[in-house]
């Protein structure tokens, strides 16, 4: 059952799978992505392995609502908005979003937790590992990046699709869904193409549980203003697992290699033919990798 708690001017929506006495693992979603992209069956696989699985909507996604003290005028051109940020300040940062995770842990009386983040959520996981080491048991970073400026850029077609405003689901629901399906197909790898039935079901669920207003741009600003910081990565002491697809069009496979080089003793797992998504065909494999990684930490701490 979903619940909501007020944290850092945000009504944060979360859901828990598993038993209260189980070791907690928090799942952090990507840019503009709702928590249901960590699908029920994936969460159930992890909870079946003995974890208390906590997924949540980041601020400004799904059912989580952020209440700014002062906000930008989103009716302006996007270039004008970004040019005004130095004067007006950003609505919030990825560090603020990391502090939402700590706030949720405090609310749930969780002293330490395993963390798994995908895409932007993987960057938030890095911030947690570097700045809150006493709260983190392990990190799993899936299809993410260090933001090193020398890394290969995202595929231009994918970036154009991400930044293009979606069709209004109220006035043209069919077009909105078709655009989302096209995007899912574009970011999928050749060995794991997007299943249109699965994607349509997820898109329909996202539409039914959205807060209505779209403030996706605030997350884009938080992501776009995050600076590469190699010293931050060196501070991560939690055992770290990097999972990356060999055909990721958003964060090139070199991004996974860079993270593995930059975070001390990180383990890198490449998945052949995976793009920038976690397909159902890989749920068993990825949940097993995460479970093994978390259990290694538990075993080493008991030796």
Short mmCIF file of C-alpha atoms in Angstrom, two decimals:
data_model
loop_
_atom_site.label_atom_id
_atom_site.label_comp_id
_atom_site.label_asym_id
_atom_site.label_seq_id
_atom_site.Cartn_x
_atom_site.Cartn_y
_atom_site.Cartn_z
CA UNK A 1 0.00 0.00 0.00
CA UNK A 2 1.36 3.42 -0.97
CA UNK A 3 1.94 5.98 1.75
CA UNK A 4 2.97 9.63 1.74
CA UNK A 5 5.21 11.57 4.11
CA UNK A 6 6.22 15.26 4.06
CA UNK A 7 10.02 15.53 3.64
CA UNK A 8 11.92 18.66 2.62
CA UNK A 9 8.86 20.51 1.29
CA UNK A 10 7.83 17.39 -0.62
CA UNK A 11 4.93 15.01 -0.16
CA UNK A 12 6.99 11.90 -0.88
CA UNK A 13 5.06 8.83 -1.99
CA UNK A 14 6.56 5.43 -1.17
CA UNK A 15 5.70 1.75 -1.07
CA UNK A 16 7.24 -1.20 0.78
CA UNK A 17 7.58 -4.88 -0.15
CA UNK A 18 8.74 -7.45 2.40
CA UNK A 19 8.86 -7.76 6.15
CA UNK A 20 9.80 -5.00 8.58
CA UNK A 21 12.60 -7.09 10.12
CA UNK A 22 14.29 -7.70 6.74
CA UNK A 23 17.38 -5.74 5.64
CA UNK A 24 16.19 -2.63 3.74
CA UNK A 25 17.07 -1.78 0.16
CA UNK A 26 15.91 1.54 -1.32
CA UNK A 27 15.31 1.80 -5.07
CA UNK A 28 15.87 5.23 -6.65
CA UNK A 29 14.26 6.03 -10.00
CA UNK A 30 15.63 7.92 -12.99
CA UNK A 31 14.91 11.28 -14.59
CA UNK A 32 11.16 11.87 -14.82
CA UNK A 33 10.54 8.23 -13.98
CA UNK A 34 7.96 6.97 -11.51
CA UNK A 35 8.67 4.35 -8.89
CA UNK A 36 6.52 1.79 -10.73
CA UNK A 37 9.34 1.49 -13.29
CA UNK A 38 10.83 -0.64 -10.50
CA UNK A 39 8.10 -3.09 -11.37
CA UNK A 40 6.14 -5.07 -8.78
CA UNK A 41 7.57 -8.40 -9.93
CA UNK A 42 11.13 -7.08 -9.65
CA UNK A 43 10.47 -5.77 -6.12
CA UNK A 44 8.88 -9.11 -5.21
CA UNK A 45 11.95 -10.98 -6.45
CA UNK A 46 14.14 -8.89 -4.15
CA UNK A 47 11.77 -9.20 -1.19
CA UNK A 48 11.69 -12.96 -1.80
CA UNK A 49 15.46 -12.96 -1.28
CA UNK A 50 15.01 -11.51 2.20
CA UNK A 51 15.02 -7.76 1.62
CA UNK A 52 12.62 -5.07 2.75
CA UNK A 53 12.24 -3.29 -0.59
CA UNK A 54 11.33 0.40 -0.55
CA UNK A 55 10.51 2.21 -3.77
CA UNK A 56 9.39 5.83 -3.98
CA UNK A 57 8.54 8.60 -6.42
CA UNK A 58 11.26 11.24 -6.60
CA UNK A 59 10.01 14.77 -5.98
CA UNK A 60 8.12 16.05 -9.05
CA UNK A 61 7.31 12.59 -10.36
CA UNK A 62 4.34 10.27 -9.96
CA UNK A 63 2.47 10.96 -6.73
CA UNK A 64 5.28 12.92 -5.04
CA UNK A 65 4.62 16.66 -4.99
CA UNK A 66 7.30 19.29 -4.36
CA UNK A 67 6.21 22.69 -2.97
CA UNK A 68 8.81 25.35 -3.88
CA UNK A 69 9.32 28.50 -1.85
CA UNK A 70 10.02 30.30 -5.10
CA UNK A 71 9.77 28.87 -8.57
CA UNK A 72 10.80 29.60 -12.13
CA UNK A 73 8.42 30.80 -14.81
CA UNK A 74 7.97 27.60 -16.82
CA UNK A 75 6.02 29.40 -19.52
CA UNK A 76 9.25 30.84 -20.93
CA UNK A 77 11.41 29.25 -23.59
CA UNK A 78 13.66 26.53 -22.16
CA UNK A 79 16.83 28.36 -23.23
CA UNK A 80 15.62 31.49 -21.46
CA UNK A 81 14.92 29.46 -18.33
CA UNK A 82 18.42 28.01 -18.25
CA UNK A 83 20.02 31.41 -18.91
CA UNK A 84 18.18 32.84 -15.91
CA UNK A 85 19.27 30.17 -13.44
CA UNK A 86 22.40 32.04 -12.31
CA UNK A 87 20.26 34.99 -11.27
CA UNK A 88 17.20 33.18 -9.96
CA UNK A 89 18.79 30.03 -8.56
CA UNK A 90 17.79 26.46 -9.24
CA UNK A 91 14.60 25.04 -7.68
CA UNK A 92 16.59 22.18 -6.15
CA UNK A 93 19.66 20.03 -6.72
CA UNK A 94 20.37 16.32 -6.93
CA UNK A 95 21.86 16.70 -3.45
CA UNK A 96 18.44 17.86 -2.25
CA UNK A 97 17.00 14.72 -3.81
CA UNK A 98 19.62 12.61 -2.04
CA UNK A 99 18.57 14.22 1.23
CA UNK A 100 14.99 13.14 0.46
CA UNK A 101 16.26 9.54 0.62
CA UNK A 102 17.88 10.15 4.00
CA UNK A 103 14.67 11.81 5.19
CA UNK A 104 12.66 8.77 4.11
CA UNK A 105 15.10 6.49 5.93
CA UNK A 106 14.73 8.62 9.07
CA UNK A 107 10.94 8.46 8.78
CA UNK A 108 11.08 4.66 8.54
CA UNK A 109 13.62 4.41 11.39
CA UNK A 110 16.20 2.87 9.08
CA UNK A 111 19.75 3.38 10.31
CA UNK A 112 21.49 1.80 7.32
CA UNK A 113 20.28 0.53 3.96
CA UNK A 114 21.39 -0.92 0.67
CA UNK A 115 20.82 1.53 -2.19
CA UNK A 116 20.09 0.79 -5.84
CA UNK A 117 19.73 3.66 -8.30
CA UNK A 118 19.05 3.63 -12.01
CA UNK A 119 20.12 6.38 -14.44
CA UNK A 120 19.72 9.71 -12.59
CA UNK A 121 18.98 7.61 -9.52
CA UNK A 122 22.47 6.18 -9.89
CA UNK A 123 23.93 9.68 -9.57
CA UNK A 124 21.82 10.26 -6.47
CA UNK A 125 23.20 6.97 -5.15
CA UNK A 126 26.74 8.29 -5.68
CA UNK A 127 25.88 11.39 -3.66
CA UNK A 128 24.53 9.22 -0.86
CA UNK A 129 27.62 7.03 -0.82
CA UNK A 130 29.98 10.02 -0.71
CA UNK A 131 28.08 12.22 1.74
CA UNK A 132 26.28 9.77 4.03
CA UNK A 133 28.68 6.81 4.28
CA UNK A 134 27.44 5.91 7.76
CA UNK A 135 23.94 5.27 6.36
CA UNK A 136 24.86 3.15 3.33
CA UNK A 137 25.53 -0.60 3.34
CA UNK A 138 26.11 -1.07 -0.40
CA UNK A 139 25.49 0.76 -3.66
CA UNK A 140 24.19 -0.69 -6.91
CA UNK A 141 24.40 1.78 -9.80
CA UNK A 142 22.50 0.76 -12.93
CA UNK A 143 22.87 2.43 -16.37
CA UNK A 144 24.27 5.64 -14.92
CA UNK A 145 27.25 8.00 -15.20
CA UNK A 146 29.82 10.05 -13.29
CA UNK A 147 29.05 13.01 -15.60
CA UNK A 148 32.72 13.16 -16.65
CA UNK A 149 32.72 15.74 -19.48
CA UNK A 150 35.08 13.63 -21.61
CA UNK A 151 32.63 10.72 -21.78
CA UNK A 152 30.74 10.08 -25.05
CA UNK A 153 27.51 12.10 -25.24
CA UNK A 154 24.01 10.65 -25.40
CA UNK A 155 22.61 9.72 -28.79
CA UNK A 156 21.28 12.99 -30.35
CA UNK A 157 18.02 11.37 -31.44
CA UNK A 158 17.33 10.14 -27.93
CA UNK A 159 18.14 13.54 -26.41
CA UNK A 160 15.80 15.25 -28.85
CA UNK A 161 13.02 12.85 -27.90
CA UNK A 162 13.65 13.41 -24.19
CA UNK A 163 13.57 17.19 -24.42
CA UNK A 164 10.61 17.44 -26.80
CA UNK A 165 7.37 18.20 -24.90
CA UNK A 166 5.08 15.18 -24.90
CA UNK A 167 1.61 15.32 -26.40
CA UNK A 168 -1.02 16.30 -23.85
CA UNK A 169 -2.52 13.03 -22.55
CA UNK A 170 -5.81 14.77 -21.84
CA UNK A 171 -6.38 16.16 -25.33
CA UNK A 172 -4.65 13.33 -27.25
CA UNK A 173 -4.05 10.29 -25.08
CA UNK A 174 -3.35 8.00 -28.05
CA UNK A 175 -0.59 10.25 -29.41
CA UNK A 176 0.93 10.62 -25.94
CA UNK A 177 1.13 6.84 -25.54
CA UNK A 178 2.50 6.40 -29.07
CA UNK A 179 5.30 8.91 -28.36
CA UNK A 180 6.19 7.12 -25.13
CA UNK A 181 6.23 3.78 -26.97
CA UNK A 182 8.54 5.23 -29.62
CA UNK A 183 10.91 6.43 -26.91
CA UNK A 184 10.88 3.06 -25.13
CA UNK A 185 11.71 1.36 -28.43
CA UNK A 186 14.55 3.80 -29.14
CA UNK A 187 16.32 3.33 -25.81
CA UNK A 188 15.99 -0.47 -25.76
CA UNK A 189 18.88 -2.73 -26.71
CA UNK A 190 18.77 -5.11 -29.65
CA UNK A 191 18.55 -8.24 -27.50
CA UNK A 192 15.82 -6.82 -25.26
CA UNK A 193 13.40 -4.81 -27.42
CA UNK A 194 10.59 -3.00 -25.67
CA UNK A 195 7.41 -5.05 -25.37
CA UNK A 196 4.60 -2.72 -26.57
CA UNK A 197 2.02 -4.42 -24.35
CA UNK A 198 4.17 -4.12 -21.24
CA UNK A 199 5.07 -0.51 -22.05
CA UNK A 200 1.47 0.49 -22.76
CA UNK A 201 0.40 -1.00 -19.43
CA UNK A 202 3.12 0.96 -17.59
CA UNK A 203 2.33 4.20 -19.41
CA UNK A 204 -1.37 3.85 -18.56
CA UNK A 205 -0.48 3.28 -14.90
CA UNK A 206 1.80 6.31 -14.92
CA UNK A 207 -0.99 8.48 -16.33
CA UNK A 208 -3.46 7.22 -13.74
CA UNK A 209 -1.19 7.98 -10.77
CA UNK A 210 0.43 11.23 -11.91
CA UNK A 211 -0.17 14.34 -9.83
CA UNK A 212 -1.35 16.10 -12.99
CA UNK A 213 1.02 19.05 -13.34
CA UNK A 214 4.31 18.23 -15.05
CA UNK A 215 7.39 19.71 -13.43
CA UNK A 216 9.81 17.37 -15.20
CA UNK A 217 11.91 20.42 -16.09
CA UNK A 218 12.85 20.94 -12.44
CA UNK A 219 14.45 17.49 -12.42
CA UNK A 220 16.18 18.32 -15.73
CA UNK A 221 17.64 21.45 -14.14
CA UNK A 222 18.84 19.50 -11.09
CA UNK A 223 20.49 16.97 -13.39
CA UNK A 224 21.89 19.59 -15.78
CA UNK A 225 23.50 21.66 -13.03
CA UNK A 226 25.17 18.72 -11.29
CA UNK A 227 28.94 19.05 -11.65
CA UNK A 228 31.39 16.22 -12.25
CA UNK A 229 33.41 15.70 -9.08
CA UNK A 230 36.11 13.00 -9.15
CA UNK A 231 36.98 13.66 -5.50
CA UNK A 232 33.42 12.86 -4.50
CA UNK A 233 33.65 9.47 -6.23
CA UNK A 234 36.88 8.64 -4.39
CA UNK A 235 35.06 9.20 -1.08
CA UNK A 236 32.64 6.34 -1.73
CA UNK A 237 33.61 3.48 0.59
CA UNK A 238 30.49 1.32 0.38
CA UNK A 239 30.89 -1.81 -1.76
CA UNK A 240 29.65 -0.75 -5.20
CA UNK A 241 28.23 -2.76 -8.08
CA UNK A 242 27.97 -1.15 -11.52
CA UNK A 243 25.47 -2.69 -13.97
CA UNK A 244 25.42 -1.33 -17.51
CA UNK A 245 24.08 -2.32 -20.91
CA UNK A 246 26.41 -2.61 -23.88
CA UNK A 247 23.89 -0.76 -26.08
CA UNK A 248 22.86 2.10 -23.78
CA UNK A 249 22.11 5.12 -26.04
CA UNK A 250 21.80 7.61 -23.17
CA UNK A 251 24.82 6.74 -21.06
CA UNK A 252 27.38 5.10 -23.34
CA UNK A 253 28.99 1.89 -22.03
CA UNK A 254 32.12 3.95 -21.37
CA UNK A 255 30.14 5.61 -18.56
CA UNK A 256 29.93 2.28 -16.76
CA UNK A 257 33.67 1.70 -17.23
CA UNK A 258 34.42 5.19 -15.92
CA UNK A 259 32.35 4.64 -12.78
CA UNK A 260 34.09 1.34 -12.13
CA UNK A 261 37.49 3.05 -12.45
CA UNK A 262 36.49 6.05 -10.34
CA UNK A 263 34.82 4.36 -7.36
CA UNK A 264 37.28 2.40 -5.21
CA UNK A 265 36.99 -1.38 -5.65
CA UNK A 266 33.78 -1.16 -7.67
CA UNK A 267 32.62 -4.23 -9.56
CA UNK A 268 31.41 -3.82 -13.16
CA UNK A 269 28.87 -6.09 -14.84
CA UNK A 270 28.11 -5.47 -18.50
CA UNK A 271 24.91 -6.94 -19.95
CA UNK A 272 25.21 -7.70 -23.64
CA UNK A 273 22.46 -6.19 -25.76
CA UNK A 274 20.80 -4.20 -22.94
CA UNK A 275 19.91 -0.57 -23.59
CA UNK A 276 18.73 2.10 -21.16
CA UNK A 277 16.00 0.08 -19.51
CA UNK A 278 15.58 -2.95 -17.26
CA UNK A 279 13.54 -5.45 -19.28
CA UNK A 280 11.52 -8.18 -17.58
CA UNK A 281 13.72 -10.83 -19.19
CA UNK A 282 16.57 -9.56 -16.99
CA UNK A 283 14.69 -9.27 -13.70
CA UNK A 284 15.95 -12.63 -12.42
CA UNK A 285 19.55 -11.95 -13.42
CA UNK A 286 19.72 -8.40 -12.07
CA UNK A 287 17.90 -9.14 -8.82
CA UNK A 288 20.28 -12.08 -8.27
CA UNK A 289 23.31 -9.84 -8.91
CA UNK A 290 22.00 -7.22 -6.46
CA UNK A 291 21.20 -9.86 -3.84
CA UNK A 292 24.63 -11.49 -4.14
CA UNK A 293 26.31 -8.08 -3.88
CA UNK A 294 24.34 -7.13 -0.75
CA UNK A 295 24.91 -10.52 0.86
CA UNK A 296 28.68 -10.27 0.30
CA UNK A 297 28.62 -7.13 2.46
CA UNK A 298 26.59 -8.91 5.14
CA UNK A 299 28.95 -11.90 5.10
CA UNK A 300 32.12 -9.77 5.25
CA UNK A 301 30.72 -7.74 8.18
CA UNK A 302 30.06 -10.94 10.14
CA UNK A 303 33.55 -12.41 9.62
#
